[in-house]
Every structure is written in structure tokens, then in C-alpha cells.
mmCIF file of C-alpha atoms in Angstrom:
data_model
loop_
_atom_site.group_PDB
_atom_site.id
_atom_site.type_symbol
_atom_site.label_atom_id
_atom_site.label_comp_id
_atom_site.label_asym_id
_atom_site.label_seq_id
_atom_site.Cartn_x
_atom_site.Cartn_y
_atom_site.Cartn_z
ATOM 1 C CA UNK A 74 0.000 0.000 0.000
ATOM 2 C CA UNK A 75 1.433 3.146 -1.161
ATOM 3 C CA UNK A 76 2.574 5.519 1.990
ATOM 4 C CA UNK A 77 -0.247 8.201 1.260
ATOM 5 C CA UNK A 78 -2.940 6.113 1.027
ATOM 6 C CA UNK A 79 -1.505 4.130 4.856
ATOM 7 C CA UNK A 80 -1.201 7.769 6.115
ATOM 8 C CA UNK A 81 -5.056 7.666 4.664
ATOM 9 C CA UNK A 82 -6.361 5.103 6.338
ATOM 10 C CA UNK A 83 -4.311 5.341 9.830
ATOM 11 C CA UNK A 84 -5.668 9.318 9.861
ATOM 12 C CA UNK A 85 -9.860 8.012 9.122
ATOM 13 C CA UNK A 86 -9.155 5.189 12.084
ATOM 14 C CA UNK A 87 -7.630 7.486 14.504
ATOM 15 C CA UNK A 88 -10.558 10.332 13.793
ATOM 16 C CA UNK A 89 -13.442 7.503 13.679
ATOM 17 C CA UNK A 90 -12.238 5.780 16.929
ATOM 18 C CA UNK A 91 -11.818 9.329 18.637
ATOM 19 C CA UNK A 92 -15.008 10.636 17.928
ATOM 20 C CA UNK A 93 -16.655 7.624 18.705
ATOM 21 C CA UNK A 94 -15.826 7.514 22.142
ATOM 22 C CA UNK A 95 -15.713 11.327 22.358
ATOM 23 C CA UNK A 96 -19.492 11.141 21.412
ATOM 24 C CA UNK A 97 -20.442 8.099 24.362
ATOM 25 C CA UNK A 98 -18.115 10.540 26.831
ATOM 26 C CA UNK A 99 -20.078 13.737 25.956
ATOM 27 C CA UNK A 100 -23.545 11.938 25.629
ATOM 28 C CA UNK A 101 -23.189 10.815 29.465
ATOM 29 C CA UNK A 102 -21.928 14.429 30.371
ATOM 30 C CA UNK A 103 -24.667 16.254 28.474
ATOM 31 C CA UNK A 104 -27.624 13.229 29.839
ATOM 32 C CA UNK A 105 -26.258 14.428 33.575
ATOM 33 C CA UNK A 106 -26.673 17.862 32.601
ATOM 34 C CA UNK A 107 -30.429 18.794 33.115
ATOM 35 C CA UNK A 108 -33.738 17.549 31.912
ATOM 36 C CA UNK A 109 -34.306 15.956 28.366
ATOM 37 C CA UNK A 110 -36.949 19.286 27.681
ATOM 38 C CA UNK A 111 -34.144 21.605 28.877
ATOM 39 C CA UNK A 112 -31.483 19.872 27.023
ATOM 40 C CA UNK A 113 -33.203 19.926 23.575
ATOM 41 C CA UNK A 114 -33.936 23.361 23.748
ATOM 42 C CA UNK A 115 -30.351 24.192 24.966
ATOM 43 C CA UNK A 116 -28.921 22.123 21.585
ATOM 44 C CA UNK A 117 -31.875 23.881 19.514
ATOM 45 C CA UNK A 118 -30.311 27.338 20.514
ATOM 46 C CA UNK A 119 -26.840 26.155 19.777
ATOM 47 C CA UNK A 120 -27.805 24.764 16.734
ATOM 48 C CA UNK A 121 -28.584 28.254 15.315
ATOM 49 C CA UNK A 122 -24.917 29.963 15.211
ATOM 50 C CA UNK A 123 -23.452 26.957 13.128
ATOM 51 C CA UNK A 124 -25.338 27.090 10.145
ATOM 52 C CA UNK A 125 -23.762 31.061 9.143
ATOM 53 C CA UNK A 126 -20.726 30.225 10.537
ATOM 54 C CA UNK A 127 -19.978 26.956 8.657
ATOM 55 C CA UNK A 128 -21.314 28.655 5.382
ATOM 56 C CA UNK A 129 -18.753 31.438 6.007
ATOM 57 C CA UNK A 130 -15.879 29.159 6.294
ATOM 58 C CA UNK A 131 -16.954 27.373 3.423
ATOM 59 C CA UNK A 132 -17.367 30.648 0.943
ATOM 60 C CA UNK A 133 -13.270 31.363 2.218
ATOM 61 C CA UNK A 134 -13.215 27.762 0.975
ATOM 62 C CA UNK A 135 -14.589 28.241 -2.571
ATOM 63 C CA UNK A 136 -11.068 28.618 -4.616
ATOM 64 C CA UNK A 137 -9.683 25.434 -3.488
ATOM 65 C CA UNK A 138 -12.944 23.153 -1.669
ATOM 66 C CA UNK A 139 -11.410 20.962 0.409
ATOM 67 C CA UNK A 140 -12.433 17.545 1.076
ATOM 68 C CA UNK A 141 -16.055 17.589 2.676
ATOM 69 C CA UNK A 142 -15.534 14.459 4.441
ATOM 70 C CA UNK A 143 -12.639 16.110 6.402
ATOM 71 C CA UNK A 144 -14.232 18.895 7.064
ATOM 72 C CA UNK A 145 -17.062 17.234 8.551
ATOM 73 C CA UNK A 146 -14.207 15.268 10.595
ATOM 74 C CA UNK A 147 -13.310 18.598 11.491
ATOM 75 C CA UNK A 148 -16.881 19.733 13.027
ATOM 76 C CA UNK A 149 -16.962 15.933 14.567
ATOM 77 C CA UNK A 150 -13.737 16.545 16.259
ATOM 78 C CA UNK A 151 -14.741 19.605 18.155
ATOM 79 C CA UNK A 152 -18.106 18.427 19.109
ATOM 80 C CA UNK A 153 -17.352 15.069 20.694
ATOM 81 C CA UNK A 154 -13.417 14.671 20.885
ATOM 82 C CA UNK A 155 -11.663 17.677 22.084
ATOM 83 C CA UNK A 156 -14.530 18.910 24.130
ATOM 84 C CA UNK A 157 -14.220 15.481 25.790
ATOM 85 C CA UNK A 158 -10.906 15.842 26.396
ATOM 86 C CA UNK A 159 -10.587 19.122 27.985
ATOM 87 C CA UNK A 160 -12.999 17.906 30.312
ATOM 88 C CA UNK A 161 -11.308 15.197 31.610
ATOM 89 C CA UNK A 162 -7.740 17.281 31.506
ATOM 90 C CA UNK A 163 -9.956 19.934 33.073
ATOM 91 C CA UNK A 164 -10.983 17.793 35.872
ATOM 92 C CA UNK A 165 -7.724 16.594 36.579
ATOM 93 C CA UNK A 166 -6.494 20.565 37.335
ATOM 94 C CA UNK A 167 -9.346 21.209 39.113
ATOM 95 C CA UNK A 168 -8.402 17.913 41.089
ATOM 96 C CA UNK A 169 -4.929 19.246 41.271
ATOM 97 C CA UNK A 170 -6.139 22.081 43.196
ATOM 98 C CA UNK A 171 -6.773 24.733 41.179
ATOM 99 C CA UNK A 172 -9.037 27.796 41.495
ATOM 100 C CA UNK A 173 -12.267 28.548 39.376
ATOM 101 C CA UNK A 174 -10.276 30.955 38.853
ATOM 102 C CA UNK A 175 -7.382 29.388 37.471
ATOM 103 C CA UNK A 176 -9.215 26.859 35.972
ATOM 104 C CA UNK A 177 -11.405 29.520 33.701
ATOM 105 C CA UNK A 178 -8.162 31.709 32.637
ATOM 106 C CA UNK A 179 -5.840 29.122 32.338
ATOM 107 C CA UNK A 180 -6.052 25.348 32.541
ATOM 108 C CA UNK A 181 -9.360 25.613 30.438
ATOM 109 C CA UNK A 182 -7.732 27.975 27.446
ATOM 110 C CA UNK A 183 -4.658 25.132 27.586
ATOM 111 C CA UNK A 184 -6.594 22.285 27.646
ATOM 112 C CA UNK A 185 -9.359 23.104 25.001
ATOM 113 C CA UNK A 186 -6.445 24.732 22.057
ATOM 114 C CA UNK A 187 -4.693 21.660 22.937
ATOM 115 C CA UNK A 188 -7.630 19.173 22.269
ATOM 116 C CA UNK A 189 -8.833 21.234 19.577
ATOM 117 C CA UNK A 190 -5.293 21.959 17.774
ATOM 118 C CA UNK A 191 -4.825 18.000 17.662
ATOM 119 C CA UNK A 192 -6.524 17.874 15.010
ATOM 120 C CA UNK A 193 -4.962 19.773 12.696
ATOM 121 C CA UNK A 194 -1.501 18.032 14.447
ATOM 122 C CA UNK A 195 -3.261 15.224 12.536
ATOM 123 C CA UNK A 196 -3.596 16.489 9.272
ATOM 124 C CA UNK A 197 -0.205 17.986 9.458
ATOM 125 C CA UNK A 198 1.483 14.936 10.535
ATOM 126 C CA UNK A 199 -0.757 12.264 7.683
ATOM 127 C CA UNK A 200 -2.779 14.599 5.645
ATOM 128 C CA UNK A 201 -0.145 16.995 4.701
ATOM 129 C CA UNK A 202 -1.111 17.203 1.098
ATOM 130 C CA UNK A 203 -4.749 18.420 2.088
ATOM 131 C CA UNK A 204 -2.864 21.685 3.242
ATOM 132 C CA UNK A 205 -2.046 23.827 0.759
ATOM 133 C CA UNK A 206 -1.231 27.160 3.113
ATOM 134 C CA UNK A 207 -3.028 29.455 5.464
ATOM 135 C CA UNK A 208 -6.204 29.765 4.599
ATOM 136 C CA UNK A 209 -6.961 25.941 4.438
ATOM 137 C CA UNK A 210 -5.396 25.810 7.906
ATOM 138 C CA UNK A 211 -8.216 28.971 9.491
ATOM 139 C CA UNK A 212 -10.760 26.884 7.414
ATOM 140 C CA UNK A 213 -10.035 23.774 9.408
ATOM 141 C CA UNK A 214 -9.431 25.409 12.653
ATOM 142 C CA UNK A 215 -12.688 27.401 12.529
ATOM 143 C CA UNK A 216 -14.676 24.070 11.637
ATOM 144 C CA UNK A 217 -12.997 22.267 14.490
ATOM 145 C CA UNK A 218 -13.805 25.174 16.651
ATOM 146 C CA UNK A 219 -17.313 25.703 15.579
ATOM 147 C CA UNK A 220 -18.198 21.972 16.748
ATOM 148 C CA UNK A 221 -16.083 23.093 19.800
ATOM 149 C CA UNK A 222 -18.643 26.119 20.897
ATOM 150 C CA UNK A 223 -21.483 24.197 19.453
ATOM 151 C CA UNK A 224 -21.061 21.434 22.120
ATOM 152 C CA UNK A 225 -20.532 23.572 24.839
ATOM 153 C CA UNK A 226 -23.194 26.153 24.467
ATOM 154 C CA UNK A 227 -25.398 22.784 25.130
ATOM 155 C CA UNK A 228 -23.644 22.587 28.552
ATOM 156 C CA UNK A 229 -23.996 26.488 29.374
ATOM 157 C CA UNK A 230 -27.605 27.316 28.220
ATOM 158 C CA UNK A 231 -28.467 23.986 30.365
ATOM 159 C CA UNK A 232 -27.043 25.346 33.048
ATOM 160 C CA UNK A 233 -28.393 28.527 32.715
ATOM 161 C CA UNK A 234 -31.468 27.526 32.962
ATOM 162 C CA UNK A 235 -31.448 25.536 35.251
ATOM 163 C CA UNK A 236 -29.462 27.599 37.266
ATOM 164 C CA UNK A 237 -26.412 25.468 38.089
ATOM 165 C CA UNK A 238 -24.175 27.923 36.682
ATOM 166 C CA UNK A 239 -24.421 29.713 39.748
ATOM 167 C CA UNK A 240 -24.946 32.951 38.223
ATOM 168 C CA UNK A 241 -28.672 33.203 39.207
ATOM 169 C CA UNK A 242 -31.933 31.374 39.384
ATOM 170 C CA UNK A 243 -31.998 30.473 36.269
ATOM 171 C CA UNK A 244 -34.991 30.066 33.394
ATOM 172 C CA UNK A 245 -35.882 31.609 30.404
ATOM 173 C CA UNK A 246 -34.366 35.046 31.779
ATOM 174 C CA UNK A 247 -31.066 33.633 32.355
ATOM 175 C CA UNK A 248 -30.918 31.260 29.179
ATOM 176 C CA UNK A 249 -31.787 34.379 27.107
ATOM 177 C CA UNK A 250 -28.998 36.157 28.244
ATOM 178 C CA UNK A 251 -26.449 33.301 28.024
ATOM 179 C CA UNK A 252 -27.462 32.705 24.284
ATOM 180 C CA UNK A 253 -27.040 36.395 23.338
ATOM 181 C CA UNK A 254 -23.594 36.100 24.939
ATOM 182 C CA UNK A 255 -22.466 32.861 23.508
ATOM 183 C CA UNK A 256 -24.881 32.502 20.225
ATOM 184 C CA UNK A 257 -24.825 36.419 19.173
ATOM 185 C CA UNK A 258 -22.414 38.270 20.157
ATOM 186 C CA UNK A 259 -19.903 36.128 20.479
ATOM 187 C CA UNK A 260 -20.435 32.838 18.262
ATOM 188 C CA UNK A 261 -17.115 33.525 16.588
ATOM 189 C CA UNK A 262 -15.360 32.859 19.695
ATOM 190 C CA UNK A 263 -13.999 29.537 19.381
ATOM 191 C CA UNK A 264 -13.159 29.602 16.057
ATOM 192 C CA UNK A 265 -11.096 32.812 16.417
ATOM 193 C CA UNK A 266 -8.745 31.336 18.936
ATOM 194 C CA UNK A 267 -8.199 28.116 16.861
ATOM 195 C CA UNK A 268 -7.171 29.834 13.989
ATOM 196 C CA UNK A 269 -4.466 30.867 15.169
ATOM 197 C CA UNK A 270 -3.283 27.483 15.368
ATOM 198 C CA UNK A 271 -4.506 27.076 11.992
ATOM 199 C CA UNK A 272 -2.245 29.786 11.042
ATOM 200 C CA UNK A 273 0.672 28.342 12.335
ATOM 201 C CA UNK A 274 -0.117 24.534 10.631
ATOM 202 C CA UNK A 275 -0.661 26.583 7.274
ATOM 203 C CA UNK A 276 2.587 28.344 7.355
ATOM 204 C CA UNK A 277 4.533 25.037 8.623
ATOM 205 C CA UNK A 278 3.358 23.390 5.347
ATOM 206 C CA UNK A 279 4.414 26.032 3.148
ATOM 207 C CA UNK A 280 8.175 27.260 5.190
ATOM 208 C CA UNK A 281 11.063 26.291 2.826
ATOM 209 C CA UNK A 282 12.964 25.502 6.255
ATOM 210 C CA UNK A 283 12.859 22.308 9.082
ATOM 211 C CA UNK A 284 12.593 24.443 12.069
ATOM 212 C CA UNK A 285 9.766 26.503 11.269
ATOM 213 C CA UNK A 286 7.648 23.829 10.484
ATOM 214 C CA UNK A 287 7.842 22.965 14.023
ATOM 215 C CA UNK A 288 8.108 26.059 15.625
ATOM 216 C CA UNK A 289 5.034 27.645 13.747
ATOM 217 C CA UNK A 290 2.442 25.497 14.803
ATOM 218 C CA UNK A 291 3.307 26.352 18.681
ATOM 219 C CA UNK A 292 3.595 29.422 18.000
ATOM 220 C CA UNK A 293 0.110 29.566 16.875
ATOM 221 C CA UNK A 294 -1.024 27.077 19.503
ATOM 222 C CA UNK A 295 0.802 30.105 22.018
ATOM 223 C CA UNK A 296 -1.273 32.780 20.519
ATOM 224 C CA UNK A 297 -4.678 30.865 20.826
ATOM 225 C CA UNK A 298 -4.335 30.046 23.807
ATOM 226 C CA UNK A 299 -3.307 33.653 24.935
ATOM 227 C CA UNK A 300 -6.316 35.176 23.075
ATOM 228 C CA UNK A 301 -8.547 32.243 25.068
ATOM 229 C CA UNK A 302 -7.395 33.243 28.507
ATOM 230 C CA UNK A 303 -7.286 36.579 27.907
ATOM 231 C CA UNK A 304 -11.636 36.333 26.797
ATOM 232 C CA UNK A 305 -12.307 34.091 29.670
ATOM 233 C CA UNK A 306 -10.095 36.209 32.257
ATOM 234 C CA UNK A 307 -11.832 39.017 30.747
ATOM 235 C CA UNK A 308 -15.578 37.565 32.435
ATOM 236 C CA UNK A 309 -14.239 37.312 35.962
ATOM 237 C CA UNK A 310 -14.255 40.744 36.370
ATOM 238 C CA UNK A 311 -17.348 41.981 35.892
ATOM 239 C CA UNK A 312 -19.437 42.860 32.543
ATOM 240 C CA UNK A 313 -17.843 46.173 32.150
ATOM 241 C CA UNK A 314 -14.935 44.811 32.171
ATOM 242 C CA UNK A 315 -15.878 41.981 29.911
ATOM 243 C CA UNK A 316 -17.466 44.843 27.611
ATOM 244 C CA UNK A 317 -14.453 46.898 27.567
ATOM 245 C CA UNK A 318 -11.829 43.823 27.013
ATOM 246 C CA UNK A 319 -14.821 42.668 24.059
ATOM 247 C CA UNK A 320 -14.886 46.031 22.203
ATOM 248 C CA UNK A 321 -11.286 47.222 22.128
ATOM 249 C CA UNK A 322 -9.045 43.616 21.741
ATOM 250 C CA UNK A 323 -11.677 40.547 21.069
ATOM 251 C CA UNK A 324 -13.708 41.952 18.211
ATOM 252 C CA UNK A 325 -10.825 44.624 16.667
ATOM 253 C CA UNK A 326 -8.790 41.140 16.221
ATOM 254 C CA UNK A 327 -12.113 39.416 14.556
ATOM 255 C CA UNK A 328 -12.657 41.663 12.253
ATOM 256 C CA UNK A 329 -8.584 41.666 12.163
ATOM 257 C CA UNK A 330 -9.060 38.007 11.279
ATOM 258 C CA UNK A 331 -11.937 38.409 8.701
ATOM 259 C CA UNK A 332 -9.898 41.015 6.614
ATOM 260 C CA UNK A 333 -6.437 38.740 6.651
ATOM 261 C CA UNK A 334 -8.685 36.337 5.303
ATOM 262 C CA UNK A 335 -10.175 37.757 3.085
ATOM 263 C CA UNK A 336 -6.564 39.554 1.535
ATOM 264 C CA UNK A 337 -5.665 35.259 1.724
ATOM 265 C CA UNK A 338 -8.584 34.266 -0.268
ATOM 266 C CA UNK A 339 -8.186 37.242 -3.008
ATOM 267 C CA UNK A 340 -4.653 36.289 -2.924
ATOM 268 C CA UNK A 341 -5.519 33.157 -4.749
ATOM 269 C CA UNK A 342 -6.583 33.742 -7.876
ATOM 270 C CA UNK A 343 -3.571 35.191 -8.776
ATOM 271 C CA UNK A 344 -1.239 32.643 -7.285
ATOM 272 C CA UNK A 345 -3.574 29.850 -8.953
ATOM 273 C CA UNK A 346 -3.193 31.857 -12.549
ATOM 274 C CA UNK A 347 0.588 32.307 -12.193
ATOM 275 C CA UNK A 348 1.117 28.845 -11.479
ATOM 276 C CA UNK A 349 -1.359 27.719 -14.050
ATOM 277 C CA UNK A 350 0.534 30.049 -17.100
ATOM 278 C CA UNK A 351 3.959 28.279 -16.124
ATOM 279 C CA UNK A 352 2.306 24.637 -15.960
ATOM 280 C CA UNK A 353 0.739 25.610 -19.631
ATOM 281 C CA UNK A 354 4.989 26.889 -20.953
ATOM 282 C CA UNK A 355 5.718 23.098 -19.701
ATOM 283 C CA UNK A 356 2.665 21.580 -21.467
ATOM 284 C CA UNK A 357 1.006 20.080 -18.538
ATOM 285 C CA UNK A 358 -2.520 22.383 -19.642
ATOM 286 C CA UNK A 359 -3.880 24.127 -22.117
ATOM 287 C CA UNK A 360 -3.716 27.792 -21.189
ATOM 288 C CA UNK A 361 -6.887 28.568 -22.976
ATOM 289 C CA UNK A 362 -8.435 26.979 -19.980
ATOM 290 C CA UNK A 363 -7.029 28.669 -17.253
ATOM 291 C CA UNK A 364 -9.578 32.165 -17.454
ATOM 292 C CA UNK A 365 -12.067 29.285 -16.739
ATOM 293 C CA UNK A 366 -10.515 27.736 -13.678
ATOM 294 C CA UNK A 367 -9.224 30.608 -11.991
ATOM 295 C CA UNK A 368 -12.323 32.972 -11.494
ATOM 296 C CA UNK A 369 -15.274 31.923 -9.469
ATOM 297 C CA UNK A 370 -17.877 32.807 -11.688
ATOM 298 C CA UNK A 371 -16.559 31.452 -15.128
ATOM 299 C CA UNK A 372 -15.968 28.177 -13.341
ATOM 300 C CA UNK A 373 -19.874 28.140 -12.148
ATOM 301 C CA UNK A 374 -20.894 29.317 -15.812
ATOM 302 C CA UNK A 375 -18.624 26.163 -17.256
ATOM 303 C CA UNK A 376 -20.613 23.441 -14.878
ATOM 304 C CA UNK A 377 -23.810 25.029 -16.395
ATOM 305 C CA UNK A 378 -22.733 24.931 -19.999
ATOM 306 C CA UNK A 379 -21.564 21.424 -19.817
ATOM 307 C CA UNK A 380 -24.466 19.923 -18.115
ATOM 308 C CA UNK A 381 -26.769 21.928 -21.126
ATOM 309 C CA UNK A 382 -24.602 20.254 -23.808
ATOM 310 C CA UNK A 383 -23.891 16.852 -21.942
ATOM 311 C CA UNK A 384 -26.057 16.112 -18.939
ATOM 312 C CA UNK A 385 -25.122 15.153 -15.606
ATOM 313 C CA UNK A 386 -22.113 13.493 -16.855
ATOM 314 C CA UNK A 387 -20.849 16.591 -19.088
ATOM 315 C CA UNK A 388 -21.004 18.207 -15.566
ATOM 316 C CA UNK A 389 -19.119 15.465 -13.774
ATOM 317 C CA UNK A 390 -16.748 15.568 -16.079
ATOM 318 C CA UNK A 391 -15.956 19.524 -15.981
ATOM 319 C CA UNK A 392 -16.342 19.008 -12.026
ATOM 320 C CA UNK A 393 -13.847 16.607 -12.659
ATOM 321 C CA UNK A 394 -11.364 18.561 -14.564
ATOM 322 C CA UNK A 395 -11.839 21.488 -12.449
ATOM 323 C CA UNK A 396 -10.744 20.177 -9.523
ATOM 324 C CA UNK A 397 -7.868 18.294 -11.055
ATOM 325 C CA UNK A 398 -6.415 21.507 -12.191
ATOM 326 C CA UNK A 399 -7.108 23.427 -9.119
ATOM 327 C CA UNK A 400 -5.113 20.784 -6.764
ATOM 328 C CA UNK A 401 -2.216 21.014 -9.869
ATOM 329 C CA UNK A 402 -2.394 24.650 -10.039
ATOM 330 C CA UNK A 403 -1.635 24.723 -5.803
ATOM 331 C CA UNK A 404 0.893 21.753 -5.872
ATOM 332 C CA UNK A 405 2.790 23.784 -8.874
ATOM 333 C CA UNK A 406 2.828 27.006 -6.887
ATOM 334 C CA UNK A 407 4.190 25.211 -3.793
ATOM 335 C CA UNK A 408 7.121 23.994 -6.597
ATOM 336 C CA UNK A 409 7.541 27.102 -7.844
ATOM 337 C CA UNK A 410 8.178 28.594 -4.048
ATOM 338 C CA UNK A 411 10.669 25.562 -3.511
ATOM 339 C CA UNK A 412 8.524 24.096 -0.721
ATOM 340 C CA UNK A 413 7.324 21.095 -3.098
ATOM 341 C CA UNK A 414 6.365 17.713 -0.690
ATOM 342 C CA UNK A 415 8.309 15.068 -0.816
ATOM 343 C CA UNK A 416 5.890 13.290 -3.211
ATOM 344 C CA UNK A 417 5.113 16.712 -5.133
ATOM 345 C CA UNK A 418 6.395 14.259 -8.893
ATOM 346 C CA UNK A 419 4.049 11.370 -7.831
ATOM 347 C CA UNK A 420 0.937 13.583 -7.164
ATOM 348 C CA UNK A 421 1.533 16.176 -10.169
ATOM 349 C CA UNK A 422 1.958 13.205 -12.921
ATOM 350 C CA UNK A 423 -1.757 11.855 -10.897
ATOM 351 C CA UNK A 424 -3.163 15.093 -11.524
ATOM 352 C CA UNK A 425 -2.070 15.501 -15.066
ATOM 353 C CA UNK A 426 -3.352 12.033 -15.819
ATOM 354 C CA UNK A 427 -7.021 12.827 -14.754
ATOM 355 C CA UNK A 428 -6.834 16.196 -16.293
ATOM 356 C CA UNK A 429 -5.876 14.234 -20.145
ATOM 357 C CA UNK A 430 -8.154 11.464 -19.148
ATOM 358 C CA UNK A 431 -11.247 14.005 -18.421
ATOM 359 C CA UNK A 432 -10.268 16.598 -21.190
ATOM 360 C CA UNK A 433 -11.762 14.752 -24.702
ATOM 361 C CA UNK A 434 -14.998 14.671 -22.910
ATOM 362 C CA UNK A 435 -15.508 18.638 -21.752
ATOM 363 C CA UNK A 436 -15.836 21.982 -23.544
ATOM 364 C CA UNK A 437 -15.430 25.514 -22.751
ATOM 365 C CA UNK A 438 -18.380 28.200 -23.711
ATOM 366 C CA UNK A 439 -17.059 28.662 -26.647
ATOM 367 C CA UNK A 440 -15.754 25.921 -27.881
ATOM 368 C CA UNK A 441 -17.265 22.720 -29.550
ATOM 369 C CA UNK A 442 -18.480 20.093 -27.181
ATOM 370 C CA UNK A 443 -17.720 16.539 -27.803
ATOM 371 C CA UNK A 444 -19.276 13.861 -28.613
ATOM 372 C CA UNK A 445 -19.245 10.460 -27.717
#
């Protein structure tokens, strides 16, 4: 079995296996929780934020999809495995004799970036070739740490209503306020403070040098964690406090966040169409093709065209080809920069096989289609 496809199959076992008893761990935690009434309302209300948040990750996402399957690993992850984890770590500081104190700013913000960044340790360490850079790395961090928040918000708005928090009474009063907290103004939470981490894993993959690529990642894992403890330090202090530490750090490094993104994700048409020209000087495309694989929009209008003038499988086929010469275009700019994988001869001559097996059967608006 080729190395890539063990790394394959020992990353899928590892995930399944973890989430599987992550889920039994966190079913028993959230069953002890509070009523079965309160609980489904509790996961109805933390049900709402992930919906916009996933579809935001997924429209940074839109140049270079990655691989649904992993990202719903990603969401499964967060939910079940890492919030597991931190529990248990959790209850062994608290055990150890620390504060609520403590445990809010600082064993909690270590535990949970630890169990969360694990998983992107994972894809790092035998997915490697799913990471093309920085923005896949924020795209998996923020789906890890959406499943993260989602899990947890079960926990609080339980509590909150039923008023084991011990922040009140409880009931609808106290469950409102906790979901406006966690669900409205502050659903991005999670995901912020994993991205960092992200961040790190994306520029590991793409550093030309051996120490980086170990040093980034904990530098990133160093950073999330900070930005955690400094949020959850920020609520033991009162809500003007909280307010204050929200509006002048928390959301300036958001929107901070959103707009590096979004430079990352405009970045890449032009990275994909300078690596595309030079693969067309070697032959490897044609380069009347590349206008329709590097914008958004002509890439949408191709699928349509090819499903009018060949059906379902004139689409599959330009899906097909599209994505083919999307992963080429990134593995080409990574050999272009010098940071090429180890394997970057094996997976190029895979891609340019599917691209001149899938070719024949597709056409451009434009062009002729073929027929069969």
C-alpha cells in the first residue's frame, strides 16, 4: 500500500475511533446535565450559530474546496473529541487544586487549544497534502472550533437555565442572556482562537525551512491560547470589564481576522493563474483553460454549460477537470516557491493524468463540445 494512502487510512481510524468515544463521553456528560426538555432546547439554541458560521468558512473555501468528508471530521472533532478531552484534563487541574479561577483563565484555554489543535496536528502529521497554506489551515481550525462552541453552548444554556451555573436562578431570563452572549455576540469565539493554530499549521506546510515547520504550529497554539485566557479572564471581572476587554481587543482582532482572510482568499486567484501560465509553458494544460478555472464565476458558468450540452455526466466531467487543475495549479505554486512535498512528482503526474483522461470529454463556452 502506497505511503499516502496508509497515512489515509491510519488518519480516518484514529478520527473515527476518537469521535466515537468522544461522542459516548459527551452523551453521558450532556444526559447528567439537566432535563431531556431543557437539554433539547439548549442544543436547539446552539444549533442556530453553526449554520452562518460553517457557510462562512466554506465561501473562504470556494477557490480550493477541500475535502467535505474532512471537514465534517473537522466539526466531529470539536463536538465530541476535544470537548471530551478538555474535560477530563480539566478535571484533573481542578483535582490538582486549582481555582475557578485558574481553571477559567488558564487550565481551560490550555486544555481546550490543545484538544482542539490535535486535530490539525493530525492532518499535518498524515494529511499533509490536504494543506495547501493558510487559509486551508483557518478553514479547518474554525470548523474544528465551531463543533467546539457548538457542544458547549449545550452545557452552558443547560445550566443557565437551570441555574447550576451559579450565576442566578436560572430560566428563560437567564438562558436568554447566556445565548445572546455565547450565540450572538460572540459565536465567533472559538473559532477565532483556533485559527491561530490554523495559522501556524498553514505556514509550517508552506516554510522552505525544518525548524519553522515545528516552531510555527506552537507558536500559533501560544497565541490561541493567549487570546482564550485573555476572553475568559476578561468575564471574571465583571461585565464592564468583559465589555471593555470585548470592544477594544476581542472583536478589533475578529474583524482583524476576517480582513487577513479575506486579503488570503483574493490572494488566490492570482497565485492559482501564475502557477497555471507556467504549468501551460511546460505543457502540462492548455492555457486557454485557465480564465475558466481561476475565477469563481466562469468556473460556475462552465458546470452550467456542460451539463446543457452533456447532462449530468458533461457536468461530472468539468467538475472533474476542475478540480484536477485546481489541486495542480496549488501543488505547482508550492514547486515554484521551492517548498514542493516530498511526493510533489508522484501527485503532479496523478493530476495531469485525470486532467488528459477528463479533457476529450468537456468543452469551454465557446468551444465545440464533444461527442461520444
Amino acid at each position: 500500500m502506497p505511503r499516502r494512502r496508509r497515512d489515509s487510512v491510519a488518519f480516518t481510524v484514529v478520527v473515527t475511533v476518537s469521535v466515537m468515544l468522544g461522542a459516548l463521553v459527551m452523551a453521558l456528560v450532556v444526559a447528567l446535565s439537566g432535563a431531556p426538555g431543557t437539554l433539547a432546547l439548549a442544543a436547539l439554541l446552539a444549533a442556530l450559530p453553526v449554520g452562518p458560521l460553517v457557510g462562512c468558512f466554506m465561501w473562504l473555501d470556494r477557490y480550493e474546496p477541500e475535502p467535505r468528508s474532512l471537514l465534517v471530521a473537522g466539526l466531529l472533532w470539536g463536538a465530541f473529541v476535544a470537548t471530551a478531552a478538555a474535560l477530563v484534563f480539566q478535571g484533573i487541574g481542578v483535582a490538582g487544586g486549582a481555582s475557578d479561577a485558574d481553571s477559567l483563565a488558564v487550565v481551560a484555554p490550555v486544555t481546550e487549544e490543545l484538544t482542539k489543535g490535535a486535530f490539525l496536528v493530525l492532518l499535518l502529521w498524515w494529511r499533509r497534502h490536504e494543506l495547501d497554506g493558510v487559509l486551508d489551515g483557518i478553514v479547518y481550525a474554525g470548523m474544528v472550533g465551531i463543533g467546539f462552541a457548538f457542544t458547549e453552548n449545550i452545557l452552558y444554556l443547560a445550566a443557565a437555565y437551570d441555574g447550576t451555573d451559579g450565576l442566578g436562578p436560572g430560566g428563560t431570563e437567564a438562558l436568554t442572556g447566556t445565548f445572546i452572549l455565547r450565540g450572538v455576540v460572540s459565536p465567533f469565539a472559538h473559532p477565532l482562537f483556533t485559527a491561530f493554530i490554523g495559522v501556524g499549521v498553514g505556514l509550517a506546510v508552506t516554510s522552505r525551512r525544518p525548524l519553522p515547520r515545528v516552531l510555527l504550529p506552537l507558536l500559533g497554539y501560544v497565541g490561541a491560547v493567549l487570546a482564550h485566557s485573555l476572553w475568559n479572564s476578561a468575564t471574571l471581572y465583571g461585565t464592564e470589564n468583559f465589555l471593555v476587554v470585548y470592544g477594544t481587543l476581542m472583536l478589533p482582532a475578529f474583524l482583524g481576522f476576517v480582513a487577513f482572510a479575506l486579503y488570503r482568499r483574493r490572494s488566490e486567484r492570482g497565485m492559482m493563474e501564475a502557477a497555471l501560465e507556467d504549468a501551460a509553458r511546460r505543457g502540462l494544460i492548455p492555457a486557454t483553460d485557465i480564465p475558466w478555472l481561476v475565477d469563481l464565476r466562469a468556473r460556475r458558468h462552465a458546470r452550467v454549460f456542460a451539463r446543457r450540452g452533456g447532462g449530468v455526466h458533461g457536468e461530472r466531467a468539468m467538475r472533474d477537470y476542475q478540480a484536477a487543475a485546481i489541486e495542480l495549479a496549488y501543488l505547482h505554486h508550492r514547486y515554484l516557491r521551492g517548498t514542493a512535498p516530498r511526493d510533489f512528482a508522484e501527485r503532479g503526474h496523478e493530476h495531469v493524468e485525470q486532467l488528459n483522461a477528463v479533457r476529450p470529454y468537456i468543452a469551454f463556452p465557446g468551444q465545440v463540445v464533444p461527442t461520444r
